[in-house]
Amino acid sequence: MITQAFWIEEGEDTFRATIHTQGPWHPDFQHGGPPAALLVRQIERCSPRPGMMLARVSIDILGPMPIATFHATARVVRPGRSVELLEASLEHEGRTVMRANAWRVKLPNAQPPAQAPEQAPPIPAETTDPTQTPAWNCGFLAATEWRFVHGNYAQIGSAMAWIRLRYPLLAEEDMSPTQRLVATADSANGISSALDISTWQFIPPELTLHILRPPTGEWLCMDAATLIQSEGTGLTTSKLYDTHGLAARSAQSLFISRRPQ
């Protein structure tokens, strides 16, 4: 029986990944979204304070993450009344494989003047299922529902899609808005691929997310584009929306290499 969650809690700060975390680059390794969301969960539970929110989350992927058991911890690095820095790490067999840093800021005591938020197109009724594209078929994409506004995993170029996670991070536990944002944002380079996945690897070793406000609802819209430079690396950027408008922006550097023949 397949567990209907991305992670199974096995003890204090110990979690086992399920098949729903599987990524597209290798069947034995995870997609970056579920482990990044787990680190955000640990950060949110570390010395929580009312009236504050995570304004920036930065994820560093330090090595391949097998579908296995991990130890996840968080701590406050720089405490403060209005702004504080936290960090979290994910360890497998004593080795750190992912690290997160997050700035937590105090919410304003009065609402400042602001422009009306940029809006995304409505959620389409139907779209192409990315798991029907063999090169992209993996546990994580099967565990998410996709409604493409334009583009898709089978096409080269920018894309926009509404995305909903089918399962919670942990069974019987609601995902927070920021957990959902981070889990979703790591797919930006996939939906906006500028290269053919059957010939090239374009793997993000990091993800940086700037959050304007916590999004509401299960559905998030991602508008993503990727730039490739023949002399160096690549860069994927995206805007993330909920049904009320723009909620966050993300960026990912890309490691690029030709696949072995």
Coordinates of C-alpha atoms in Angstrom, one line a residue:
M1 CA 0.0 0.0 0.0
I2 CA 1.4 3.4 -1.1
T3 CA 1.5 6.0 1.6
Q4 CA -0.6 9.1 0.6
A5 CA 2.1 11.6 1.7
F6 CA 5.5 12.8 0.6
W7 CA 7.2 11.9 3.9
I8 CA 6.6 9.5 6.8
E9 CA 7.7 10.7 10.3
E10 CA 9.7 7.9 11.9
G11 CA 10.9 9.7 15.1
E12 CA 12.0 13.1 16.4
D13 CA 13.4 15.0 13.4
T14 CA 13.6 11.7 11.4
F15 CA 11.6 11.3 8.2
R16 CA 11.4 8.7 5.4
A17 CA 10.8 9.7 1.9
T18 CA 8.0 8.0 -0.1
I19 CA 7.9 7.3 -3.8
H20 CA 6.0 10.5 -4.3
T21 CA 9.3 12.4 -3.8
Q22 CA 10.9 10.7 -6.8
G23 CA 12.4 13.1 -9.4
P24 CA 12.9 12.9 -13.1
W25 CA 16.7 12.8 -13.3
H26 CA 17.2 9.4 -11.8
P27 CA 14.6 6.9 -10.4
D28 CA 16.5 6.4 -7.2
F29 CA 16.7 10.1 -6.3
Q30 CA 14.3 12.8 -5.1
H31 CA 12.8 15.8 -6.8
G32 CA 14.0 19.0 -5.0
G33 CA 10.6 20.2 -4.0
P34 CA 9.5 17.7 -1.2
P35 CA 12.8 17.8 0.8
A36 CA 12.9 21.6 0.5
A37 CA 9.4 21.8 1.8
L38 CA 10.4 19.5 4.7
L39 CA 13.2 22.0 5.7
V40 CA 10.7 24.8 5.5
R41 CA 8.5 22.9 7.9
Q42 CA 11.4 22.5 10.4
I43 CA 12.2 26.2 10.1
E44 CA 8.5 27.2 10.7
R45 CA 8.5 25.0 13.9
C46 CA 11.8 26.5 15.2
S47 CA 11.1 29.1 17.9
P48 CA 7.8 30.3 16.1
R49 CA 6.6 33.8 16.8
P50 CA 3.2 35.3 16.0
G51 CA 3.1 38.3 13.7
M52 CA 6.1 37.2 11.6
M53 CA 6.5 35.5 8.2
L54 CA 9.2 34.0 6.0
A55 CA 10.1 36.6 3.4
R56 CA 13.0 34.8 1.7
V57 CA 13.9 31.1 1.6
S58 CA 17.1 29.9 -0.1
I59 CA 17.8 26.2 -0.7
D60 CA 21.2 24.7 -1.5
I61 CA 21.3 21.1 -2.8
L62 CA 24.6 19.7 -1.7
G63 CA 24.2 16.2 -3.3
P64 CA 21.8 13.7 -4.7
M65 CA 19.0 12.8 -2.3
P66 CA 18.1 9.1 -2.3
I67 CA 14.5 8.0 -1.5
A68 CA 15.5 7.0 2.0
T69 CA 15.5 8.2 5.7
F70 CA 16.8 11.6 6.7
H71 CA 17.4 13.7 9.8
A72 CA 16.0 17.3 9.5
T73 CA 16.8 20.0 12.0
A74 CA 16.6 23.8 12.2
R75 CA 18.0 26.6 14.4
V76 CA 17.9 30.4 14.8
V77 CA 21.2 31.8 13.5
R78 CA 20.6 35.5 14.1
P79 CA 17.7 36.4 16.5
G80 CA 16.1 39.8 16.4
R81 CA 12.9 41.6 17.4
S82 CA 11.9 42.5 13.8
V83 CA 14.2 40.4 11.5
E84 CA 15.8 37.1 12.1
L85 CA 17.8 34.5 10.2
L86 CA 17.1 30.7 10.5
E87 CA 18.8 27.7 8.9
A88 CA 17.9 24.1 8.5
S89 CA 19.8 21.0 7.2
L90 CA 18.8 17.6 5.9
E91 CA 21.2 14.8 6.6
H92 CA 21.5 11.3 5.2
E93 CA 23.8 8.8 6.9
G94 CA 25.7 11.6 8.6
R95 CA 26.1 13.7 5.5
T96 CA 24.3 17.0 4.8
V97 CA 22.6 16.8 1.4
M98 CA 20.4 19.9 1.5
R99 CA 20.5 23.2 3.4
A100 CA 18.0 26.0 3.8
N101 CA 18.3 29.6 5.0
A102 CA 15.3 31.8 5.7
W103 CA 14.7 35.4 6.7
R104 CA 11.8 35.8 9.0
V105 CA 10.4 39.3 9.3
K106 CA 7.9 41.1 11.4
L107 CA 4.6 42.0 9.7
P108 CA 3.9 45.8 9.5
N109 CA 1.8 47.3 12.3
A110 CA -0.3 49.1 9.7
Q111 CA -1.0 48.2 6.0
P112 CA 1.2 50.3 3.7
P113 CA -0.1 51.6 0.4
A114 CA 0.4 49.1 -2.4
Q115 CA -0.5 48.6 -6.0
A116 CA -3.2 46.1 -6.9
P117 CA -1.5 42.6 -7.3
E118 CA -0.7 41.3 -10.7
Q119 CA -3.2 38.5 -11.6
A120 CA -2.8 35.1 -13.3
P121 CA -5.2 33.7 -15.9
P122 CA -8.0 31.5 -14.6
I123 CA -7.4 27.8 -14.0
P124 CA -8.0 25.9 -17.2
A125 CA -10.5 23.0 -17.2
E126 CA -8.2 20.4 -18.7
T127 CA -4.5 20.2 -19.7
T128 CA -1.8 17.8 -20.7
D129 CA -0.6 15.4 -18.0
P130 CA 3.2 15.7 -17.7
T131 CA 3.4 12.0 -16.7
Q132 CA 2.4 11.1 -20.2
T133 CA 5.8 12.5 -21.4
P134 CA 8.1 9.4 -20.7
A135 CA 11.2 11.5 -20.1
W136 CA 9.5 13.4 -17.3
N137 CA 7.6 10.6 -15.7
C138 CA 8.4 10.4 -12.0
G139 CA 6.7 10.0 -8.6
F140 CA 6.6 13.7 -7.8
L141 CA 4.9 14.8 -11.1
A142 CA 2.4 12.0 -10.7
A143 CA 1.7 13.3 -7.2
T144 CA 0.8 16.8 -8.5
E145 CA -2.1 17.9 -10.7
W146 CA -1.3 20.2 -13.6
R147 CA -3.4 22.6 -15.6
F148 CA -1.2 24.4 -18.3
V149 CA -2.2 27.8 -19.5
H150 CA 0.5 27.6 -22.2
G151 CA 3.5 25.3 -22.9
N152 CA 4.0 21.9 -21.2
Y153 CA 6.7 19.4 -20.2
A154 CA 6.8 18.1 -23.8
Q155 CA 7.7 21.5 -25.3
I156 CA 10.8 23.6 -25.3
G157 CA 10.3 27.2 -23.9
S158 CA 8.5 29.2 -21.3
A159 CA 5.4 27.9 -19.7
M160 CA 2.6 28.8 -17.3
A161 CA 0.7 26.2 -15.3
W162 CA -1.6 25.9 -12.3
I163 CA -0.4 23.2 -9.9
R164 CA -1.9 21.4 -7.0
L165 CA -0.2 18.9 -4.8
R166 CA -2.3 15.8 -4.5
Y167 CA -0.9 14.8 -1.1
P168 CA 0.2 16.5 2.1
L169 CA 3.9 16.7 3.2
L170 CA 3.1 14.4 6.1
A171 CA 0.0 12.3 6.7
E172 CA -2.8 14.1 8.7
E173 CA -0.9 17.4 8.7
D174 CA -1.9 20.4 6.6
M175 CA 0.9 22.0 4.5
S176 CA 1.6 25.6 5.3
P177 CA 1.5 28.1 2.4
T178 CA 5.3 28.5 2.3
Q179 CA 5.8 24.7 2.3
R180 CA 3.4 24.6 -0.7
L181 CA 5.3 27.4 -2.4
V182 CA 8.7 25.8 -2.1
A183 CA 7.5 22.4 -3.1
T184 CA 6.0 23.9 -6.3
A185 CA 8.7 26.4 -7.2
D186 CA 11.4 23.8 -7.7
S187 CA 9.6 22.6 -10.9
A188 CA 10.1 25.9 -12.7
N189 CA 13.1 24.7 -14.6
G190 CA 11.2 21.6 -15.7
I191 CA 8.2 23.3 -17.2
S192 CA 10.2 26.0 -18.9
S193 CA 13.0 23.7 -20.2
A194 CA 15.2 25.3 -22.9
L195 CA 16.9 22.0 -23.7
D196 CA 15.8 18.4 -24.6
I197 CA 15.8 16.3 -21.4
S198 CA 16.7 13.2 -23.4
T199 CA 20.0 14.8 -24.5
W200 CA 20.8 17.3 -21.8
Q201 CA 20.8 17.6 -18.0
F202 CA 19.9 21.1 -16.6
I203 CA 19.8 20.5 -12.9
P204 CA 19.3 23.3 -10.3
P205 CA 21.7 23.1 -7.4
E206 CA 19.8 25.8 -5.6
L207 CA 16.4 27.6 -5.3
T208 CA 15.8 31.1 -4.0
L209 CA 12.3 32.2 -3.2
H210 CA 11.2 35.8 -2.4
I211 CA 7.8 35.8 -0.8
L212 CA 5.4 38.8 -0.9
R213 CA 2.7 37.1 1.1
P214 CA 1.6 33.6 2.1
P215 CA -0.6 32.3 -0.7
T216 CA -4.1 30.9 -0.1
G217 CA -5.7 27.8 -1.4
E218 CA -4.4 24.5 -2.9
W219 CA -3.8 25.8 -6.4
L220 CA -0.7 27.8 -7.3
C221 CA 0.1 29.3 -10.8
M222 CA 3.7 29.3 -12.0
D223 CA 4.9 31.4 -14.9
A224 CA 8.4 30.2 -15.7
A225 CA 11.1 31.0 -18.2
T226 CA 14.7 29.7 -18.6
L227 CA 17.7 31.4 -20.2
I228 CA 20.7 29.3 -21.4
Q229 CA 24.2 30.6 -22.2
S230 CA 26.4 28.4 -24.3
E231 CA 29.5 29.7 -22.5
G232 CA 28.3 28.9 -19.0
T233 CA 25.2 28.1 -17.0
G234 CA 21.5 28.7 -17.1
L235 CA 18.9 30.7 -15.1
T236 CA 15.3 29.9 -14.5
T237 CA 13.0 32.5 -13.0
S238 CA 9.3 32.3 -12.2
K239 CA 6.4 34.2 -10.8
L240 CA 4.0 32.4 -8.5
Y241 CA 0.4 33.3 -8.0
D242 CA -2.7 32.2 -6.1
T243 CA -6.2 33.0 -7.1
H244 CA -5.8 36.5 -5.6
G245 CA -2.7 37.5 -7.5
L246 CA 1.1 37.5 -7.4
A247 CA 2.5 35.9 -4.2
A248 CA 6.2 35.2 -4.8
R249 CA 9.1 35.1 -7.2
S250 CA 11.8 32.4 -7.6
A251 CA 15.1 31.9 -9.3
Q252 CA 17.3 28.9 -9.9
S253 CA 20.9 28.6 -11.3
L254 CA 21.3 25.6 -13.5
F255 CA 24.1 23.1 -13.9
I256 CA 24.1 22.0 -17.6
S257 CA 25.8 19.0 -19.1
R258 CA 25.2 16.6 -22.1
R259 CA 23.9 13.2 -21.1
P260 CA 26.2 10.3 -21.7
Q261 CA 25.4 8.5 -24.9

